[in-house]
Amino acid sequence: MGLLHDEGLDAVSMRRVADRLGVAPNSIYAHVADKAALVDELIDAMLGTVSTPTDDGWRERIERVMRDSRGALLAHPDLIPFALVRQSVGPNALRLGEVTLTSLREAGLDGAEAVTGLQVLLVHTIGSAAFEAGRTQDPEPAARSRRGRERAVDFGGVTAELSDPISRWSGDVVFERGLAWLLDGLVSDTASHD
Amino acid sequence: MGLLHDEGLDAVSMRRVADRLGVAPNSIYAHVADKAALVDELIDAMLGTVSTPTDDGWRERIERVMRDSRGALLAHPDLIPFALVRQSVGPNALRLGEVTLTSLREAGLDGAEAVTGLQVLLVHTIGSAAFEAGRTQDPEPAARSRRGRERAVDFGGVTAELSDPISRWSGDVVFERGLAWLLDGLVSDTASHD
DNA sequence: CGATCATGTTGTACAGTGTACAACTTAATT
DNA sequence: AATTAAGTTGTACACTGTACAACATGATCG
């Protein structure tokens, strides 16, 4: 985690980690199966900073879990893509998933629907964080295309309208609006079912 | 794209691509700035298979764009994580974004809100595809943990309830339900604004 | 026409990556 | 005291992305 925080995920190689610990690179394989497994543990360690909410209302609890998880994700942007694809379900992810699931049941969703709701919320939270992290960081990997190949230009004037506000927009809006829409949709769906 | 389809993204190295083309590895750098830029072009090429919808209603058009994009994404699962983080906005992504944006305006959203709506829809579509792809593929990278470290067990019985249905569930449900909730939330929000 | 120049290709090379294998040391258990 | 388990190490393999200088080719222009 220290290495990740100091120099980013690219610096987290087996050799660098081993250096940091003062051991040989292979020693790590006695504690971790794989590099992927190491990243999985990093992800769950990151979620360890998110506390279990104790609010009264189910909606407030869900909003807090998702908002805080988003904060933890954005604190370590390099990890976000892996959080979506490799859902390792470590103890911390499990803890937060549990709270959300019971909150959704409190909201009136039955077993299968609550699970679907949790998954949709996860997709939105992690997905919007990934989207924002992509916009935020590394703007200059190799100075765009080779010889100004002018792709993504003049597609009818909508281009400026589309790609411009995207580039300088607030990720909070996307997250908060999407979260509100989803929670609204969840309850209205339940109400119509009854 | 052929190499990606045949052997997955890991096989798409500069050397392998060069072999496939019968040239030296460095030659590729005359056409592509970076390996990341190459992946960006792969992503846009993948979106090239998604056709622009011509349905009457705005909702049908949006649903078709998102559903078809999801299909294209799931056809090349290795690319999905990068589609969220590196939004390169190639010509095809631009084309589809344009249709969605005008459809959202047709639904009654004004400039800034339409852009937010598009972004939320993108996050959900790509995010749920990433979520599903993570569950679907590579179940055995190195046979779990080293010595059965029994993590993610007995968290109060909810574990089975939570991790079990997640492991064998249909990704369609998550995508369709989330999409419906979002579109419902979008229009109801607009209605209340008027 | 000949010279300049942009475009593309190549060989060589560097610094790094994940991880397999066998040997060894230490601590715990029988 | 003997056996087993857990952890560490050195060496090694087969790769990776890409920088640099040199070379070939076709097009452009005086």
Short mmCIF file of C-alpha atoms (C1' of nucleotides) in Angstrom, two decimals, chain D residues 13-24:
data_model
loop_
_atom_site.label_atom_id
_atom_site.label_comp_id
_atom_site.label_asym_id
_atom_site.label_seq_id
_atom_site.Cartn_x
_atom_site.Cartn_y
_atom_site.Cartn_z
"C1'" DC D 13 13.63 -18.31 -18.61
"C1'" DA D 14 10.85 -16.19 -21.73
"C1'" DC D 15 8.85 -12.23 -22.30
"C1'" DT D 16 7.57 -7.08 -22.32
"C1'" DG D 17 7.51 -1.82 -24.19
"C1'" DT D 18 10.24 1.23 -26.56
"C1'" DA D 19 14.44 4.43 -27.44
"C1'" DC D 20 18.14 5.27 -30.88
"C1'" DA D 21 20.59 5.49 -35.12
"C1'" DA D 22 20.86 3.93 -39.76
"C1'" DC D 23 18.73 2.83 -44.01
"C1'" DA D 24 15.26 2.46 -47.96
#
